[in-house]
Amino acid sequence: MTRFAALIFAPIFFLASFFFTSQSHATVVKVRLTSALSEISVQGMNLRLRTKEDSFSGFGSGRGIITPLNSFTIKPELAGGGIRWSVTDKLTGRKVRDVNGSILTIDGQMIRMGMKPVPNTLVLRASFVADRPRIDVVAALDIEDYLKGVLPHEMPPEWPADALRAQAVASRTYVLEKIKERNRQNKFYHVESTVMDQVYNWLIPTKEESTRAAAVRKALEETKSVVLANASGKLVPAYFHADCGGKTEEASEVWGSQEAKSGTATDAYCPFSPKAKWSWNLSSAEIYAKIRTALKLPWEGDLKEITVSELTASGRVAKLAIVTREGVRHFISGAQFRSLVGFDRLRSTAFTLVRQPSGQYKFDGRGYGHGVGLCQWGARKLANLGTNYKDILKHYYPTAVLSTVE
């Protein structure tokens, strides 16, 4: 028995806002794979392109040979007050045809976009900005298939099984909450495929990856339908990050007071992370260039001074004071400053900064990520100590209970 209290199971809650009786609607996640492209290249077997107004099969796509193998370049165009898609056979360079409509769906098998494998249903959404085309590419797939492409990119499958199970529950809860939120916002996608939501890549398992894929499948199967909810059955925002640096943070401290609180945890296990401590040097000119647009500063300028003006309860930077060369003072949140400078440079907002004699600012920090919710390196250590995934989740989401969705 670990020192953490056992996680109490709540009654089964039927979250009808996510699920419907038809399987086609039951667990579909819309993942935005990429955005703002002017054209895309798609290859695959038995491709079928369709809009509300038009559709055609890719068989014999301009090559004079009826074949299930297709390779297209697809580009949106303005036409007659609407949008049409120009479809060109990539190998011959011959236009196959035009397909009318702003939203184009592609179905098939073994689809690749460029050379990257993608799910077998893609939705292309076209828009124009100053007559320049922009394509958003969204994949529609079952939630468990989506999670198979998330887990190995958010946590190494070689890590302890209970850490991977905890990650599976957190990731499942996160995406279900985002489905609800973005449906409410009338978004055409539910999640990004990047660190802005959860990192997702479509996997075609190879022999070398079969063991890793099996570990991911096992973690998902053993936690199937399990989510984190509050006492009334509402899903909690199940954020997670790499390394909390010793103490986790409330979401409201990072993204604003509208965020629900899920509790914090003190963690002695993060020093085992290879990125537990870090340093980075930035010149005042580099910092100014990163923040000038967000703060509406003059294009030409520099900083006179930058200091930490406020800390959060966990000791992270809540607010920075920035004084320009002209003596004007501005304030910026630590989270926004980190996003502007770069997540790879400032790995967290748990940092101190000192101006060096050279004029550069030295940032010394701890941890990696926003610090909210599950600490992945901490979960790894807890699992290695024998803590089960339920107690790991109770540690990092102390106000949540385990529930199931159907």
PDB file of N, CA and C in Angstrom, residues 266-334:
ATOM      1  N   THR A 266       2.978  18.587  -4.079  1.00  0.00           N
ATOM      2  CA  THR A 266       4.411  18.755  -3.852  1.00  0.00           C
ATOM      3  C   THR A 266       5.088  17.457  -4.257  1.00  0.00           C
ATOM      4  N   ASP A 267       6.163  17.571  -5.002  1.00  0.00           N
ATOM      5  CA  ASP A 267       6.755  16.398  -5.633  1.00  0.00           C
ATOM      6  C   ASP A 267       8.264  16.380  -5.422  1.00  0.00           C
ATOM      7  N   ALA A 268       8.740  15.351  -4.746  1.00  0.00           N
ATOM      8  CA  ALA A 268      10.173  15.229  -4.498  1.00  0.00           C
ATOM      9  C   ALA A 268      10.888  14.407  -5.555  1.00  0.00           C
ATOM     10  N   TYR A 269      10.161  14.018  -6.617  1.00  0.00           N
ATOM     11  CA  TYR A 269      10.726  13.054  -7.557  1.00  0.00           C
ATOM     12  C   TYR A 269      11.255  13.679  -8.836  1.00  0.00           C
ATOM     13  N   CYS A 270      10.934  14.944  -9.092  1.00  0.00           N
ATOM     14  CA  CYS A 270      11.341  15.578 -10.346  1.00  0.00           C
ATOM     15  C   CYS A 270      12.844  15.744 -10.524  1.00  0.00           C
ATOM     16  N   PRO A 271      13.647  15.864  -9.443  1.00  0.00           N
ATOM     17  CA  PRO A 271      15.092  15.982  -9.673  1.00  0.00           C
ATOM     18  C   PRO A 271      15.702  14.828 -10.463  1.00  0.00           C
ATOM     19  N   PHE A 272      14.943  13.733 -10.625  1.00  0.00           N
ATOM     20  CA  PHE A 272      15.444  12.623 -11.423  1.00  0.00           C
ATOM     21  C   PHE A 272      15.331  12.900 -12.920  1.00  0.00           C
ATOM     22  N   SER A 273      14.635  13.963 -13.282  1.00  0.00           N
ATOM     23  CA  SER A 273      14.502  14.325 -14.692  1.00  0.00           C
ATOM     24  C   SER A 273      15.819  14.856 -15.234  1.00  0.00           C
ATOM     25  N   PRO A 274      16.170  14.493 -16.475  1.00  0.00           N
ATOM     26  CA  PRO A 274      17.406  15.033 -17.069  1.00  0.00           C
ATOM     27  C   PRO A 274      17.324  16.528 -17.348  1.00  0.00           C
ATOM     28  N   LYS A 275      16.120  17.084 -17.300  1.00  0.00           N
ATOM     29  CA  LYS A 275      15.946  18.516 -17.540  1.00  0.00           C
ATOM     30  C   LYS A 275      15.426  19.206 -16.280  1.00  0.00           C
ATOM     31  N   ALA A 276      15.833  18.656 -15.109  1.00  0.00           N
ATOM     32  CA  ALA A 276      15.367  19.216 -13.847  1.00  0.00           C
ATOM     33  C   ALA A 276      15.833  20.652 -13.672  1.00  0.00           C
ATOM     34  N   LYS A 277      17.050  20.955 -14.133  1.00  0.00           N
ATOM     35  CA  LYS A 277      17.572  22.311 -14.054  1.00  0.00           C
ATOM     36  C   LYS A 277      18.092  22.728 -15.422  1.00  0.00           C
ATOM     37  N   TRP A 278      17.969  24.005 -15.716  1.00  0.00           N
ATOM     38  CA  TRP A 278      18.392  24.488 -17.027  1.00  0.00           C
ATOM     39  C   TRP A 278      18.779  25.960 -16.928  1.00  0.00           C
ATOM     40  N   SER A 279      19.536  26.423 -17.913  1.00  0.00           N
ATOM     41  CA  SER A 279      19.939  27.825 -17.999  1.00  0.00           C
ATOM     42  C   SER A 279      19.863  28.272 -19.452  1.00  0.00           C
ATOM     43  N   TRP A 280      19.587  29.546 -19.646  1.00  0.00           N
ATOM     44  CA  TRP A 280      19.555  30.102 -20.992  1.00  0.00           C
ATOM     45  C   TRP A 280      19.915  31.585 -20.926  1.00  0.00           C
ATOM     46  N   ASN A 281      20.719  32.026 -21.882  1.00  0.00           N
ATOM     47  CA  ASN A 281      21.098  33.437 -21.968  1.00  0.00           C
ATOM     48  C   ASN A 281      20.407  34.096 -23.155  1.00  0.00           C
ATOM     49  N   LEU A 282      19.857  35.295 -22.926  1.00  0.00           N
ATOM     50  CA  LEU A 282      19.217  36.054 -23.988  1.00  0.00           C
ATOM     51  C   LEU A 282      19.641  37.511 -23.876  1.00  0.00           C
ATOM     52  N   SER A 283      19.908  38.114 -25.019  1.00  0.00           N
ATOM     53  CA  SER A 283      20.230  39.536 -25.018  1.00  0.00           C
ATOM     54  C   SER A 283      18.938  40.348 -24.922  1.00  0.00           C
ATOM     55  N   SER A 284      19.063  41.600 -24.502  1.00  0.00           N
ATOM     56  CA  SER A 284      17.879  42.458 -24.416  1.00  0.00           C
ATOM     57  C   SER A 284      17.265  42.676 -25.793  1.00  0.00           C
ATOM     58  N   ALA A 285      18.122  42.719 -26.825  1.00  0.00           N
ATOM     59  CA  ALA A 285      17.606  42.891 -28.192  1.00  0.00           C
ATOM     60  C   ALA A 285      16.793  41.681 -28.627  1.00  0.00           C
ATOM     61  N   GLU A 286      17.254  40.477 -28.261  1.00  0.00           N
ATOM     62  CA  GLU A 286      16.500  39.260 -28.596  1.00  0.00           C
ATOM     63  C   GLU A 286      15.149  39.247 -27.894  1.00  0.00           C
ATOM     64  N   ILE A 287      15.147  39.598 -26.630  1.00  0.00           N
ATOM     65  CA  ILE A 287      13.891  39.624 -25.875  1.00  0.00           C
ATOM     66  C   ILE A 287      12.936  40.643 -26.477  1.00  0.00           C
ATOM     67  N   TYR A 288      13.452  41.827 -26.787  1.00  0.00           N
ATOM     68  CA  TYR A 288      12.616  42.884 -27.351  1.00  0.00           C
ATOM     69  C   TYR A 288      11.977  42.425 -28.665  1.00  0.00           C
ATOM     70  N   ALA A 289      12.770  41.773 -29.513  1.00  0.00           N
ATOM     71  CA  ALA A 289      12.251  41.311 -30.800  1.00  0.00           C
ATOM     72  C   ALA A 289      11.131  40.288 -30.627  1.00  0.00           C
ATOM     73  N   LYS A 290      11.206  39.495 -29.568  1.00  0.00           N
ATOM     74  CA  LYS A 290      10.186  38.468 -29.331  1.00  0.00           C
ATOM     75  C   LYS A 290       8.883  39.046 -28.800  1.00  0.00           C
ATOM     76  N   ILE A 291       8.961  40.115 -28.016  1.00  0.00           N
ATOM     77  CA  ILE A 291       7.771  40.597 -27.318  1.00  0.00           C
ATOM     78  C   ILE A 291       7.162  41.858 -27.918  1.00  0.00           C
ATOM     79  N   ARG A 292       7.848  42.502 -28.868  1.00  0.00           N
ATOM     80  CA  ARG A 292       7.390  43.830 -29.300  1.00  0.00           C
ATOM     81  C   ARG A 292       6.004  43.810 -29.927  1.00  0.00           C
ATOM     82  N   THR A 293       5.686  42.782 -30.713  1.00  0.00           N
ATOM     83  CA  THR A 293       4.365  42.741 -31.342  1.00  0.00           C
ATOM     84  C   THR A 293       3.267  42.558 -30.299  1.00  0.00           C
ATOM     85  N   ALA A 294       3.466  41.636 -29.370  1.00  0.00           N
ATOM     86  CA  ALA A 294       2.448  41.360 -28.355  1.00  0.00           C
ATOM     87  C   ALA A 294       2.190  42.576 -27.467  1.00  0.00           C
ATOM     88  N   LEU A 295       3.234  43.330 -27.157  1.00  0.00           N
ATOM     89  CA  LEU A 295       3.090  44.495 -26.289  1.00  0.00           C
ATOM     90  C   LEU A 295       2.907  45.789 -27.069  1.00  0.00           C
ATOM     91  N   LYS A 296       2.841  45.670 -28.403  1.00  0.00           N
ATOM     92  CA  LYS A 296       2.644  46.833 -29.277  1.00  0.00           C
ATOM     93  C   LYS A 296       3.731  47.885 -29.065  1.00  0.00           C
ATOM     94  N   LEU A 297       4.966  47.426 -29.028  1.00  0.00           N
ATOM     95  CA  LEU A 297       6.105  48.313 -28.856  1.00  0.00           C
ATOM     96  C   LEU A 297       6.578  48.815 -30.213  1.00  0.00           C
ATOM     97  N   PRO A 298       7.311  49.933 -30.242  1.00  0.00           N
ATOM     98  CA  PRO A 298       7.870  50.409 -31.514  1.00  0.00           C
ATOM     99  C   PRO A 298       8.736  49.342 -32.159  1.00  0.00           C
ATOM    100  N   TRP A 299       8.738  49.316 -33.500  1.00  0.00           N
ATOM    101  CA  TRP A 299       9.502  48.289 -34.207  1.00  0.00           C
ATOM    102  C   TRP A 299      10.986  48.361 -33.876  1.00  0.00           C
ATOM    103  N   GLU A 300      11.517  49.581 -33.843  1.00  0.00           N
ATOM    104  CA  GLU A 300      12.915  49.780 -33.470  1.00  0.00           C
ATOM    105  C   GLU A 300      12.964  50.159 -31.995  1.00  0.00           C
ATOM    106  N   GLY A 301      13.728  49.417 -31.215  1.00  0.00           N
ATOM    107  CA  GLY A 301      13.819  49.734 -29.797  1.00  0.00           C
ATOM    108  C   GLY A 301      14.644  48.708 -29.059  1.00  0.00           C
ATOM    109  N   ASP A 302      14.669  48.861 -27.750  1.00  0.00           N
ATOM    110  CA  ASP A 302      15.426  47.936 -26.914  1.00  0.00           C
ATOM    111  C   ASP A 302      14.878  48.015 -25.501  1.00  0.00           C
ATOM    112  N   LEU A 303      15.350  47.133 -24.652  1.00  0.00           N
ATOM    113  CA  LEU A 303      14.932  47.115 -23.264  1.00  0.00           C
ATOM    114  C   LEU A 303      15.935  47.846 -22.390  1.00  0.00           C
ATOM    115  N   LYS A 304      15.413  48.541 -21.408  1.00  0.00           N
ATOM    116  CA  LYS A 304      16.268  49.127 -20.383  1.00  0.00           C
ATOM    117  C   LYS A 304      16.432  48.155 -19.237  1.00  0.00           C
ATOM    118  N   GLU A 305      15.313  47.454 -18.946  1.00  0.00           N
ATOM    119  CA  GLU A 305      15.332  46.548 -17.795  1.00  0.00           C
ATOM    120  C   GLU A 305      14.188  45.562 -17.883  1.00  0.00           C
ATOM    121  N   ILE A 306      14.410  44.354 -17.368  1.00  0.00           N
ATOM    122  CA  ILE A 306      13.331  43.377 -17.215  1.00  0.00           C
ATOM    123  C   ILE A 306      13.520  42.682 -15.879  1.00  0.00           C
ATOM    124  N   THR A 307      12.468  42.658 -15.074  1.00  0.00           N
ATOM    125  CA  THR A 307      12.535  42.075 -13.740  1.00  0.00           C
ATOM    126  C   THR A 307      11.285  41.257 -13.457  1.00  0.00           C
ATOM    127  N   VAL A 308      11.397  40.340 -12.501  1.00  0.00           N
ATOM    128  CA  VAL A 308      10.245  39.583 -12.023  1.00  0.00           C
ATOM    129  C   VAL A 308       9.494  40.456 -11.029  1.00  0.00           C
ATOM    130  N   SER A 309       8.206  40.679 -11.275  1.00  0.00           N
ATOM    131  CA  SER A 309       7.437  41.545 -10.381  1.00  0.00           C
ATOM    132  C   SER A 309       6.441  40.786  -9.518  1.00  0.00           C
ATOM    133  N   GLU A 310       6.141  39.533  -9.884  1.00  0.00           N
ATOM    134  CA  GLU A 310       5.150  38.782  -9.102  1.00  0.00           C
ATOM    135  C   GLU A 310       5.361  37.294  -9.299  1.00  0.00           C
ATOM    136  N   LEU A 311       5.215  36.532  -8.211  1.00  0.00           N
ATOM    137  CA  LEU A 311       5.346  35.080  -8.245  1.00  0.00           C
ATOM    138  C   LEU A 311       4.014  34.417  -7.912  1.00  0.00           C
ATOM    139  N   THR A 312       3.831  33.188  -8.399  1.00  0.00           N
ATOM    140  CA  THR A 312       2.654  32.397  -8.044  1.00  0.00           C
ATOM    141  C   THR A 312       2.912  31.694  -6.711  1.00  0.00           C
ATOM    142  N   ALA A 313       1.903  31.001  -6.204  1.00  0.00           N
ATOM    143  CA  ALA A 313       2.033  30.289  -4.937  1.00  0.00           C
ATOM    144  C   ALA A 313       3.098  29.200  -5.007  1.00  0.00           C
ATOM    145  N   SER A 314       3.338  28.651  -6.194  1.00  0.00           N
ATOM    146  CA  SER A 314       4.338  27.587  -6.335  1.00  0.00           C
ATOM    147  C   SER A 314       5.731  28.138  -6.615  1.00  0.00           C
ATOM    148  N   GLY A 315       5.865  29.458  -6.671  1.00  0.00           N
ATOM    149  CA  GLY A 315       7.173  30.061  -6.894  1.00  0.00           C
ATOM    150  C   GLY A 315       7.516  30.306  -8.339  1.00  0.00           C
ATOM    151  N   ARG A 316       6.531  30.151  -9.231  1.00  0.00           N
ATOM    152  CA  ARG A 316       6.775  30.449 -10.644  1.00  0.00           C
ATOM    153  C   ARG A 316       6.570  31.937 -10.924  1.00  0.00           C
ATOM    154  N   VAL A 317       7.078  32.365 -12.056  1.00  0.00           N
ATOM    155  CA  VAL A 317       6.940  33.763 -12.435  1.00  0.00           C
ATOM    156  C   VAL A 317       5.517  34.013 -12.910  1.00  0.00           C
ATOM    157  N   ALA A 318       4.791  34.830 -12.178  1.00  0.00           N
ATOM    158  CA  ALA A 318       3.427  35.195 -12.572  1.00  0.00           C
ATOM    159  C   ALA A 318       3.433  36.400 -13.498  1.00  0.00           C
ATOM    160  N   LYS A 319       4.336  37.353 -13.226  1.00  0.00           N
ATOM    161  CA  LYS A 319       4.345  38.594 -13.999  1.00  0.00           C
ATOM    162  C   LYS A 319       5.757  39.162 -14.066  1.00  0.00           C
ATOM    163  N   LEU A 320       6.080  39.706 -15.223  1.00  0.00           N
ATOM    164  CA  LEU A 320       7.358  40.385 -15.442  1.00  0.00           C
ATOM    165  C   LEU A 320       7.102  41.860 -15.712  1.00  0.00           C
ATOM    166  N   ALA A 321       7.992  42.705 -15.205  1.00  0.00           N
ATOM    167  CA  ALA A 321       7.958  44.133 -15.505  1.00  0.00           C
ATOM    168  C   ALA A 321       9.043  44.433 -16.531  1.00  0.00           C
ATOM    169  N   ILE A 322       8.653  45.085 -17.601  1.00  0.00           N
ATOM    170  CA  ILE A 322       9.566  45.375 -18.694  1.00  0.00           C
ATOM    171  C   ILE A 322       9.610  46.888 -18.908  1.00  0.00           C
ATOM    172  N   VAL A 323      10.801  47.443 -18.840  1.00  0.00           N
ATOM    173  CA  VAL A 323      10.985  48.870 -19.058  1.00  0.00           C
ATOM    174  C   VAL A 323      11.744  49.054 -20.369  1.00  0.00           C
ATOM    175  N   THR A 324      11.170  49.825 -21.274  1.00  0.00           N
ATOM    176  CA  THR A 324      11.820  50.060 -22.571  1.00  0.00           C
ATOM    177  C   THR A 324      12.898  51.128 -22.436  1.00  0.00           C
ATOM    178  N   ARG A 325      13.648  51.271 -23.490  1.00  0.00           N
ATOM    179  CA  ARG A 325      14.727  52.254 -23.523  1.00  0.00           C
ATOM    180  C   ARG A 325      14.212  53.663 -23.245  1.00  0.00           C
ATOM    181  N   GLU A 326      12.948  53.918 -23.623  1.00  0.00           N
ATOM    182  CA  GLU A 326      12.349  55.240 -23.408  1.00  0.00           C
ATOM    183  C   GLU A 326      11.831  55.420 -21.983  1.00  0.00           C
ATOM    184  N   GLY A 327      11.919  54.369 -21.154  1.00  0.00           N
ATOM    185  CA  GLY A 327      11.473  54.472 -19.769  1.00  0.00           C
ATOM    186  C   GLY A 327      10.027  54.096 -19.543  1.00  0.00           C
ATOM    187  N   VAL A 328       9.358  53.529 -20.567  1.00  0.00           N
ATOM    188  CA  VAL A 328       7.952  53.125 -20.433  1.00  0.00           C
ATOM    189  C   VAL A 328       7.886  51.717 -19.842  1.00  0.00           C
ATOM    190  N   ARG A 329       7.060  51.566 -18.820  1.00  0.00           N
ATOM    191  CA  ARG A 329       6.944  50.275 -18.139  1.00  0.00           C
ATOM    192  C   ARG A 329       5.755  49.479 -18.692  1.00  0.00           C
ATOM    193  N   HIS A 330       6.001  48.211 -18.941  1.00  0.00           N
ATOM    194  CA  HIS A 330       4.954  47.295 -19.394  1.00  0.00           C
ATOM    195  C   HIS A 330       4.983  46.060 -18.513  1.00  0.00           C
ATOM    196  N   PHE A 331       3.849  45.362 -18.443  1.00  0.00           N
ATOM    197  CA  PHE A 331       3.780  44.105 -17.698  1.00  0.00           C
ATOM    198  C   PHE A 331       3.324  42.986 -18.627  1.00  0.00           C
ATOM    199  N   ILE A 332       3.857  41.800 -18.384  1.00  0.00           N
ATOM    200  CA  ILE A 332       3.495  40.632 -19.184  1.00  0.00           C
ATOM    201  C   ILE A 332       3.493  39.412 -18.270  1.00  0.00           C
ATOM    202  N   SER A 333       2.554  38.509 -18.492  1.00  0.00           N
ATOM    203  CA  SER A 333       2.501  37.306 -17.650  1.00  0.00           C
ATOM    204  C   SER A 333       3.682  36.397 -17.966  1.00  0.00           C
ATOM    205  N   GLY A 334       4.067  35.614 -16.978  1.00  0.00           N
ATOM    206  CA  GLY A 334       5.166  34.673 -17.194  1.00  0.00           C
ATOM    207  C   GLY A 334       4.847  33.663 -18.271  1.00  0.00           C
TER     208      GLY A 334
END
